[in-house]
PDB file of C-alpha atoms in Angstrom:
ATOM      1  CA  UNK A  69     -52.657 -27.783   3.207  1.00 48.00           C
ATOM      2  CA  UNK A  70     -50.368 -27.900   0.200  1.00 63.00           C
ATOM      3  CA  UNK A  71     -51.628 -26.150  -2.930  1.00 71.00           C
ATOM      4  CA  UNK A  72     -50.648 -26.451  -6.560  1.00 82.00           C
ATOM      5  CA  UNK A  73     -50.561 -22.768  -7.506  1.00 85.00           C
ATOM      6  CA  UNK A  74     -50.624 -21.149 -10.958  1.00 91.00           C
ATOM      7  CA  UNK A  75     -47.803 -18.802 -11.911  1.00 90.00           C
ATOM      8  CA  UNK A  76     -46.302 -17.105 -14.959  1.00 93.00           C
ATOM      9  CA  UNK A  77     -42.914 -18.198 -16.312  1.00 97.00           C
ATOM     10  CA  UNK A  78     -40.620 -15.149 -16.495  1.00 97.00           C
ATOM     11  CA  UNK A  79     -37.252 -16.833 -17.119  1.00 97.00           C
ATOM     12  CA  UNK A  80     -35.965 -20.201 -18.359  1.00 98.00           C
ATOM     13  CA  UNK A  81     -32.423 -21.518 -17.908  1.00 97.00           C
ATOM     14  CA  UNK A  82     -30.455 -24.715 -17.576  1.00 96.00           C
ATOM     15  CA  UNK A  83     -28.907 -25.426 -14.201  1.00 95.00           C
ATOM     16  CA  UNK A  84     -26.608 -28.438 -13.783  1.00 95.00           C
ATOM     17  CA  UNK A  85     -28.301 -30.175 -16.728  1.00 95.00           C
ATOM     18  CA  UNK A  86     -31.821 -29.492 -15.423  1.00 96.00           C
ATOM     19  CA  UNK A  87     -34.326 -27.176 -17.107  1.00 97.00           C
ATOM     20  CA  UNK A  88     -35.219 -24.564 -14.501  1.00 98.00           C
ATOM     21  CA  UNK A  89     -37.164 -21.338 -14.538  1.00 97.00           C
ATOM     22  CA  UNK A  90     -38.284 -18.428 -12.468  1.00 97.00           C
ATOM     23  CA  UNK A  91     -42.046 -18.248 -11.990  1.00 93.00           C
ATOM     24  CA  UNK A  92     -43.999 -15.193 -10.839  1.00 87.00           C
ATOM     25  CA  UNK A  93     -46.790 -15.886  -8.360  1.00 79.00           C
ATOM     26  CA  UNK A  94     -48.413 -12.467  -8.107  1.00 72.00           C
ATOM     27  CA  UNK A  95     -45.154 -10.683  -7.295  1.00 73.00           C
ATOM     28  CA  UNK A  96     -43.429 -13.560  -5.510  1.00 77.00           C
ATOM     29  CA  UNK A  97     -40.674 -15.052  -7.704  1.00 86.00           C
ATOM     30  CA  UNK A  98     -39.660 -18.666  -7.152  1.00 89.00           C
ATOM     31  CA  UNK A  99     -37.225 -21.032  -8.856  1.00 94.00           C
ATOM     32  CA  UNK A 100     -39.107 -23.979 -10.343  1.00 96.00           C
ATOM     33  CA  UNK A 101     -38.074 -27.187 -12.105  1.00 97.00           C
ATOM     34  CA  UNK A 102     -39.486 -27.234 -15.654  1.00 98.00           C
ATOM     35  CA  UNK A 103     -38.332 -30.747 -16.624  1.00 97.00           C
ATOM     36  CA  UNK A 104     -41.887 -32.133 -16.792  1.00 96.00           C
ATOM     37  CA  UNK A 105     -42.866 -29.474 -19.350  1.00 97.00           C
ATOM     38  CA  UNK A 106     -39.965 -29.315 -21.825  1.00 95.00           C
ATOM     39  CA  UNK A 107     -41.823 -27.077 -24.304  1.00 96.00           C
ATOM     40  CA  UNK A 108     -43.083 -24.519 -21.736  1.00 97.00           C
ATOM     41  CA  UNK A 109     -42.038 -20.986 -22.746  1.00 97.00           C
ATOM     42  CA  UNK A 110     -41.508 -17.620 -21.068  1.00 98.00           C
ATOM     43  CA  UNK A 111     -44.842 -15.822 -20.724  1.00 96.00           C
ATOM     44  CA  UNK A 112     -46.887 -18.987 -20.313  1.00 96.00           C
ATOM     45  CA  UNK A 113     -48.690 -20.031 -17.130  1.00 96.00           C
ATOM     46  CA  UNK A 114     -48.150 -23.277 -15.278  1.00 96.00           C
ATOM     47  CA  UNK A 115     -49.398 -25.073 -12.199  1.00 94.00           C
ATOM     48  CA  UNK A 116     -46.550 -25.499  -9.674  1.00 92.00           C
ATOM     49  CA  UNK A 117     -46.518 -27.975  -6.820  1.00 90.00           C
ATOM     50  CA  UNK A 118     -43.570 -28.399  -4.433  1.00 88.00           C
ATOM     51  CA  UNK A 119     -41.219 -26.676  -6.859  1.00 91.00           C
ATOM     52  CA  UNK A 120     -42.189 -28.554 -10.041  1.00 95.00           C
ATOM     53  CA  UNK A 121     -44.169 -27.187 -12.992  1.00 96.00           C
ATOM     54  CA  UNK A 122     -46.781 -29.873 -13.652  1.00 95.00           C
ATOM     55  CA  UNK A 123     -49.181 -28.523 -16.254  1.00 94.00           C
ATOM     56  CA  UNK A 124     -49.511 -25.626 -18.716  1.00 96.00           C
ATOM     57  CA  UNK A 125     -52.465 -23.267 -18.167  1.00 93.00           C
ATOM     58  CA  UNK A 126     -53.984 -20.468 -20.165  1.00 93.00           C
ATOM     59  CA  UNK A 127     -53.996 -17.064 -18.457  1.00 91.00           C
ATOM     60  CA  UNK A 128     -57.749 -17.054 -17.856  1.00 92.00           C
ATOM     61  CA  UNK A 129     -57.635 -20.424 -16.080  1.00 91.00           C
ATOM     62  CA  UNK A 130     -54.680 -19.266 -13.973  1.00 88.00           C
ATOM     63  CA  UNK A 131     -56.527 -16.123 -12.885  1.00 86.00           C
ATOM     64  CA  UNK A 132     -59.708 -18.104 -12.134  1.00 87.00           C
ATOM     65  CA  UNK A 133     -57.740 -20.535  -9.968  1.00 82.00           C
ATOM     66  CA  UNK A 134     -56.103 -17.707  -8.036  1.00 76.00           C
ATOM     67  CA  UNK A 135     -59.497 -16.067  -7.537  1.00 79.00           C
ATOM     68  CA  UNK A 136     -60.998 -19.319  -6.243  1.00 79.00           C
ATOM     69  CA  UNK A 137     -58.109 -19.876  -3.824  1.00 71.00           C
ATOM     70  CA  UNK A 138     -58.628 -16.326  -2.556  1.00 71.00           C
ATOM     71  CA  UNK A 139     -62.348 -16.922  -2.023  1.00 76.00           C
ATOM     72  CA  UNK A 140     -61.501 -20.006  -0.014  1.00 73.00           C
ATOM     73  CA  UNK A 141     -59.029 -18.011   2.065  1.00 67.00           C
ATOM     74  CA  UNK A 142     -56.255 -20.401   1.063  1.00 61.00           C
ATOM     75  CA  UNK A 143     -53.905 -17.827  -0.449  1.00 57.00           C
ATOM     76  CA  UNK A 144     -53.711 -15.525   2.540  1.00 58.00           C
ATOM     77  CA  UNK A 145     -53.650 -18.417   5.010  1.00 57.00           C
ATOM     78  CA  UNK A 146     -50.796 -20.208   3.240  1.00 54.00           C
ATOM     79  CA  UNK A 147     -48.770 -17.420   1.650  1.00 55.00           C
ATOM     80  CA  UNK A 148     -49.683 -13.965   2.954  1.00 57.00           C
ATOM     81  CA  UNK A 149     -50.320 -10.695   1.169  1.00 58.00           C
ATOM     82  CA  UNK A 150     -48.440 -11.362  -2.090  1.00 58.00           C
ATOM     83  CA  UNK A 151     -50.870 -14.177  -2.879  1.00 53.00           C
ATOM     84  CA  UNK A 152     -53.779 -11.872  -2.144  1.00 56.00           C
ATOM     85  CA  UNK A 153     -52.278  -9.444  -4.667  1.00 61.00           C
ATOM     86  CA  UNK A 154     -52.467 -12.165  -7.315  1.00 60.00           C
ATOM     87  CA  UNK A 155     -56.143 -12.708  -6.494  1.00 61.00           C
ATOM     88  CA  UNK A 156     -56.774  -8.943  -6.735  1.00 64.00           C
ATOM     89  CA  UNK A 157     -55.122  -8.965 -10.159  1.00 64.00           C
ATOM     90  CA  UNK A 158     -57.650 -11.648 -11.101  1.00 63.00           C
ATOM     91  CA  UNK A 159     -60.411  -9.117 -10.349  1.00 63.00           C
ATOM     92  CA  UNK A 160     -61.494 -10.433  -6.978  1.00 59.00           C
ATOM     93  CA  UNK A 161     -62.464  -8.040  -4.181  1.00 56.00           C
ATOM     94  CA  UNK A 162     -62.506  -8.414  -0.410  1.00 51.00           C
ATOM     95  CA  UNK A 163     -65.579  -7.357   1.554  1.00 46.00           C
ATOM     96  CA  UNK A 164     -65.495  -3.704   2.685  1.00 48.00           C
ATOM     97  CA  UNK A 165     -63.527  -3.135   5.877  1.00 45.00           C
ATOM     98  CA  UNK A 166     -61.222  -6.130   5.507  1.00 45.00           C
ATOM     99  CA  UNK A 167     -57.594  -6.194   4.446  1.00 48.00           C
ATOM    100  CA  UNK A 168     -55.939  -8.708   2.140  1.00 42.00           C
ATOM    101  CA  UNK A 169     -53.654  -9.990   4.854  1.00 44.00           C
ATOM    102  CA  UNK A 170     -56.488 -10.772   7.273  1.00 41.00           C
ATOM    103  CA  UNK A 171     -57.975 -14.237   7.444  1.00 41.00           C
ATOM    104  CA  UNK A 172     -61.340 -14.558   5.717  1.00 39.00           C
ATOM    105  CA  UNK A 173     -64.270 -14.383   8.100  1.00 36.00           C
TER     106      UNK A 173
END
């Protein structure tokens, strides 16, 4: 499975003539191409797929998406504990007795 995941832009720069940025995915920072969203600013949320920011999101939508991915078990399965942290920040809870890094039952 390959997800388009919401993240928060924490830095914007130009690299070899290309608009790039660093995006925070619940504590995991990744370099992302921002060329498709030339007016995206630091502090805003975006959907990222295979290293490209594709769409601007409001914070509430970003948190809802992360929570839904967590409910589906997709975050932990694909990305591990840091993605579960993002879901927790969205207010989601795991059932008692389970850990964020465990696969959903």
